[in-house]
């Protein structure tokens, strides 16, 4: 089941879209430095591209929704124009009907002859006056309708131009989004390559400090990642585990920021074995949490962390069949003391699902 809890990002409103397009890609996506500097650079690059991709997606979706709304406005105005034209045609038809009826009744005689021959000249005059008023009213109505039709046509032209402009911008945003996602995919696997080298060497490359939003309020608890799909659950069987699965897996792309689920202290950062790169935290209530199969870490052993603080980037290091985060809740820092992490998180106000 896919989580509906997505990362909320501040994105420009639609009116700012042209400025963003003019500014070009949000991130250059270029590697930084060599050696250890390159390793640190690729972690930072992935984190930035991860955010850039999310922003670009939000902007693309906003632009697409705006274009659809503008398209609907054009269709609405077209319907109004069609209705207005029908009204004008109906008015003209009514005026013609009245004129034909009067002609047939009067035989084409002028008004003076009608008055001389009529038994009730006042009635004839009233009839002529009523017809004249009706003619003026119809002429006025047709004139107003024509003005309204002209205004509607102008509005339709503006709406159509705005819609076409939005569609062009949406196309540009789609290209920008695709470019960022391609860079991100390349950077993710470059990051994973560095992680695999660290695991093979059994030596961690040190914390990569990542810029991030302020941590959650004191006492809060959060899920370890956002925008995930649940995969292997606690206690499930499988040939890749000695007995039963000891945690909850969160399927996320390589480089996804991994968060401390609650405030605590880093008691282990290791880079070898079945868990690959892993971080273990100790929390004030005596429980421990483990975050495994990582691509990079953002903390060092002994660090204090807050709930929601980025402590790592997800990956597929160690005994892993694909990118995901393996998360455990434990009563000790060691393997074999795990409890089901899903109800454990739910009891602390961080439901998974």
mmCIF file of N, CA and C in Angstrom, residues 9-65:
data_model
loop_
_atom_site.group_PDB
_atom_site.id
_atom_site.type_symbol
_atom_site.label_atom_id
_atom_site.label_comp_id
_atom_site.label_asym_id
_atom_site.label_seq_id
_atom_site.Cartn_x
_atom_site.Cartn_y
_atom_site.Cartn_z
ATOM 1 N N UNK A 9 6.130 20.570 -0.197
ATOM 2 C CA UNK A 9 7.177 21.489 -0.627
ATOM 3 C C UNK A 9 6.566 22.818 -0.994
ATOM 4 N N UNK A 10 7.293 23.881 -0.682
ATOM 5 C CA UNK A 10 6.839 25.215 -1.076
ATOM 6 C C UNK A 10 7.183 25.409 -2.535
ATOM 7 N N UNK A 11 6.158 25.555 -3.371
ATOM 8 C CA UNK A 11 6.392 25.738 -4.802
ATOM 9 C C UNK A 11 5.783 27.043 -5.244
ATOM 10 N N UNK A 12 6.351 27.653 -6.294
ATOM 11 C CA UNK A 12 5.791 28.917 -6.793
ATOM 12 C C UNK A 12 4.385 28.706 -7.311
ATOM 13 N N UNK A 13 3.560 29.742 -7.195
ATOM 14 C CA UNK A 13 2.232 29.683 -7.789
ATOM 15 C C UNK A 13 2.391 29.732 -9.297
ATOM 16 N N UNK A 14 1.308 29.414 -9.986
ATOM 17 C CA UNK A 14 1.376 29.259 -11.435
ATOM 18 C C UNK A 14 1.900 30.499 -12.126
ATOM 19 N N UNK A 15 1.579 31.678 -11.588
ATOM 20 C CA UNK A 15 2.027 32.906 -12.243
ATOM 21 C C UNK A 15 3.539 33.023 -12.245
ATOM 22 N N UNK A 16 4.216 32.268 -11.360
ATOM 23 C CA UNK A 16 5.671 32.336 -11.305
ATOM 24 C C UNK A 16 6.323 31.328 -12.242
ATOM 25 N N UNK A 17 5.537 30.479 -12.886
ATOM 26 C CA UNK A 17 6.096 29.446 -13.738
ATOM 27 C C UNK A 17 7.003 30.003 -14.826
ATOM 28 N N UNK A 18 6.595 31.073 -15.556
ATOM 29 C CA UNK A 18 7.481 31.578 -16.609
ATOM 30 C C UNK A 18 8.848 31.983 -16.088
ATOM 31 N N UNK A 19 8.889 32.569 -14.882
ATOM 32 C CA UNK A 19 10.172 32.992 -14.329
ATOM 33 C C UNK A 19 11.053 31.796 -14.042
ATOM 34 N N UNK A 20 10.465 30.720 -13.557
ATOM 35 C CA UNK A 20 11.229 29.522 -13.269
ATOM 36 C C UNK A 20 11.785 28.920 -14.551
ATOM 37 N N UNK A 21 10.940 28.893 -15.590
ATOM 38 C CA UNK A 21 11.400 28.357 -16.868
ATOM 39 C C UNK A 21 12.562 29.188 -17.404
ATOM 40 N N UNK A 22 12.411 30.506 -17.299
ATOM 41 C CA UNK A 22 13.468 31.388 -17.806
ATOM 42 C C UNK A 22 14.764 31.185 -17.053
ATOM 43 N N UNK A 23 14.654 30.821 -15.761
ATOM 44 C CA UNK A 23 15.845 30.654 -14.941
ATOM 45 C C UNK A 23 16.596 29.378 -15.275
ATOM 46 N N UNK A 24 15.945 28.437 -15.999
ATOM 47 C CA UNK A 24 16.597 27.203 -16.380
ATOM 48 C C UNK A 24 16.465 26.150 -15.307
ATOM 49 N N UNK A 25 17.198 25.025 -15.428
ATOM 50 C CA UNK A 25 17.102 23.928 -14.478
ATOM 51 C C UNK A 25 17.374 24.392 -13.059
ATOM 52 N N UNK A 26 16.710 23.742 -12.112
ATOM 53 C CA UNK A 26 16.844 24.115 -10.708
ATOM 54 C C UNK A 26 18.219 23.754 -10.180
ATOM 55 N N UNK A 27 18.779 22.651 -10.672
ATOM 56 C CA UNK A 27 20.086 22.202 -10.210
ATOM 57 C C UNK A 27 20.938 21.859 -11.414
ATOM 58 N N UNK A 28 22.233 22.105 -11.313
ATOM 59 C CA UNK A 28 23.114 21.796 -12.437
ATOM 60 C C UNK A 28 23.317 20.305 -12.587
ATOM 61 N N UNK A 29 23.253 19.583 -11.460
ATOM 62 C CA UNK A 29 23.430 18.143 -11.520
ATOM 63 C C UNK A 29 24.847 17.717 -11.849
ATOM 64 N N UNK A 30 25.819 18.599 -11.698
ATOM 65 C CA UNK A 30 27.196 18.261 -12.013
ATOM 66 C C UNK A 30 27.909 17.701 -10.790
ATOM 67 N N UNK A 31 28.763 16.671 -10.955
ATOM 68 C CA UNK A 31 29.524 16.141 -9.835
ATOM 69 C C UNK A 31 30.406 17.207 -9.223
ATOM 70 N N UNK A 32 30.749 17.014 -7.941
ATOM 71 C CA UNK A 32 31.554 17.992 -7.214
ATOM 72 C C UNK A 32 32.821 17.321 -6.718
ATOM 73 N N UNK A 33 33.973 17.789 -7.173
ATOM 74 C CA UNK A 33 35.247 17.352 -6.606
ATOM 75 C C UNK A 33 35.641 15.937 -6.973
ATOM 76 N N UNK A 34 36.728 15.456 -6.337
ATOM 77 C CA UNK A 34 37.254 14.116 -6.564
ATOM 78 C C UNK A 34 37.485 13.443 -5.225
ATOM 79 N N UNK A 35 37.719 12.112 -5.268
ATOM 80 C CA UNK A 35 38.029 11.380 -4.055
ATOM 81 C C UNK A 35 36.930 11.490 -3.027
ATOM 82 N N UNK A 36 37.306 11.710 -1.757
ATOM 83 C CA UNK A 36 36.318 11.835 -0.695
ATOM 84 C C UNK A 36 35.393 13.003 -0.963
ATOM 85 N N UNK A 37 35.943 14.077 -1.509
ATOM 86 C CA UNK A 37 35.103 15.218 -1.840
ATOM 87 C C UNK A 37 34.029 14.851 -2.844
ATOM 88 N N UNK A 38 34.384 13.976 -3.811
ATOM 89 C CA UNK A 38 33.396 13.541 -4.800
ATOM 90 C C UNK A 38 32.314 12.703 -4.154
ATOM 91 N N UNK A 39 32.706 11.849 -3.172
ATOM 92 C CA UNK A 39 31.733 11.026 -2.474
ATOM 93 C C UNK A 39 30.747 11.902 -1.712
ATOM 94 N N UNK A 40 31.289 12.893 -1.016
ATOM 95 C CA UNK A 40 30.419 13.817 -0.296
ATOM 96 C C UNK A 40 29.568 14.594 -1.285
ATOM 97 N N UNK A 41 30.209 15.013 -2.412
ATOM 98 C CA UNK A 41 29.488 15.792 -3.401
ATOM 99 C C UNK A 41 28.320 15.041 -3.997
ATOM 100 N N UNK A 42 28.474 13.730 -4.252
ATOM 101 C CA UNK A 42 27.385 12.999 -4.881
ATOM 102 C C UNK A 42 26.221 12.835 -3.915
ATOM 103 N N UNK A 43 26.496 12.721 -2.627
ATOM 104 C CA UNK A 43 25.410 12.645 -1.645
ATOM 105 C C UNK A 43 24.612 13.946 -1.614
ATOM 106 N N UNK A 44 25.319 15.047 -1.579
ATOM 107 C CA UNK A 44 24.655 16.355 -1.573
ATOM 108 C C UNK A 44 23.904 16.569 -2.886
ATOM 109 N N UNK A 45 24.542 16.160 -3.983
ATOM 110 C CA UNK A 45 23.914 16.315 -5.296
ATOM 111 C C UNK A 45 22.603 15.538 -5.368
ATOM 112 N N UNK A 46 22.612 14.302 -4.881
ATOM 113 C CA UNK A 46 21.387 13.495 -4.899
ATOM 114 C C UNK A 46 20.310 14.155 -4.050
ATOM 115 N N UNK A 47 20.692 14.639 -2.868
ATOM 116 C CA UNK A 47 19.709 15.288 -1.990
ATOM 117 C C UNK A 47 19.092 16.503 -2.670
ATOM 118 N N UNK A 48 19.922 17.294 -3.331
ATOM 119 C CA UNK A 48 19.408 18.491 -4.007
ATOM 120 C C UNK A 48 18.540 18.123 -5.208
ATOM 121 N N UNK A 49 18.998 17.147 -5.989
ATOM 122 C CA UNK A 49 18.212 16.725 -7.144
ATOM 123 C C UNK A 49 16.896 16.085 -6.699
ATOM 124 N N UNK A 50 16.937 15.381 -5.582
ATOM 125 C CA UNK A 50 15.708 14.795 -5.035
ATOM 126 C C UNK A 50 14.684 15.892 -4.776
ATOM 127 N N UNK A 51 15.110 16.978 -4.133
ATOM 128 C CA UNK A 51 14.212 18.105 -3.877
ATOM 129 C C UNK A 51 13.806 18.791 -5.176
ATOM 130 N N UNK A 52 14.769 18.975 -6.081
ATOM 131 C CA UNK A 52 14.477 19.632 -7.359
ATOM 132 C C UNK A 52 13.427 18.853 -8.148
ATOM 133 N N UNK A 53 13.552 17.521 -8.147
ATOM 134 C CA UNK A 53 12.603 16.699 -8.877
ATOM 135 C C UNK A 53 11.201 16.832 -8.288
ATOM 136 N N UNK A 54 11.129 16.890 -6.963
ATOM 137 C CA UNK A 54 9.824 17.045 -6.322
ATOM 138 C C UNK A 54 9.201 18.399 -6.672
ATOM 139 N N UNK A 55 10.008 19.452 -6.645
ATOM 140 C CA UNK A 55 9.512 20.785 -7.005
ATOM 141 C C UNK A 55 9.069 20.820 -8.463
ATOM 142 N N UNK A 56 9.897 20.250 -9.347
ATOM 143 C CA UNK A 56 9.561 20.246 -10.773
ATOM 144 C C UNK A 56 8.263 19.484 -11.025
ATOM 145 N N UNK A 57 8.075 18.387 -10.310
ATOM 146 C CA UNK A 57 6.839 17.615 -10.462
ATOM 147 C C UNK A 57 5.638 18.424 -10.013
ATOM 148 N N UNK A 58 5.764 19.096 -8.874
ATOM 149 C CA UNK A 58 4.678 19.928 -8.369
ATOM 150 C C UNK A 58 4.336 21.029 -9.376
ATOM 151 N N UNK A 59 5.364 21.664 -9.915
ATOM 152 C CA UNK A 59 5.145 22.750 -10.865
ATOM 153 C C UNK A 59 4.511 22.242 -12.151
ATOM 154 N N UNK A 60 4.966 21.071 -12.617
ATOM 155 C CA UNK A 60 4.391 20.497 -13.830
ATOM 156 C C UNK A 60 2.913 20.180 -13.619
ATOM 157 N N UNK A 61 2.596 19.563 -12.483
ATOM 158 C CA UNK A 61 1.199 19.218 -12.208
ATOM 159 C C UNK A 61 0.338 20.471 -12.085
ATOM 160 N N UNK A 62 0.880 21.516 -11.453
ATOM 161 C CA UNK A 62 0.129 22.771 -11.338
ATOM 162 C C UNK A 62 -0.115 23.388 -12.712
ATOM 163 N N UNK A 63 0.923 23.387 -13.553
ATOM 164 C CA UNK A 63 0.781 23.939 -14.895
ATOM 165 C C UNK A 63 -0.205 23.147 -15.732
ATOM 166 N N UNK A 64 -0.158 21.819 -15.610
ATOM 167 C CA UNK A 64 -1.084 20.981 -16.369
ATOM 168 C C UNK A 64 -2.528 21.221 -15.921
ATOM 169 N N UNK A 65 -2.731 21.331 -14.606
ATOM 170 C CA UNK A 65 -4.080 21.581 -14.092
ATOM 171 C C UNK A 65 -4.594 22.944 -14.549
#
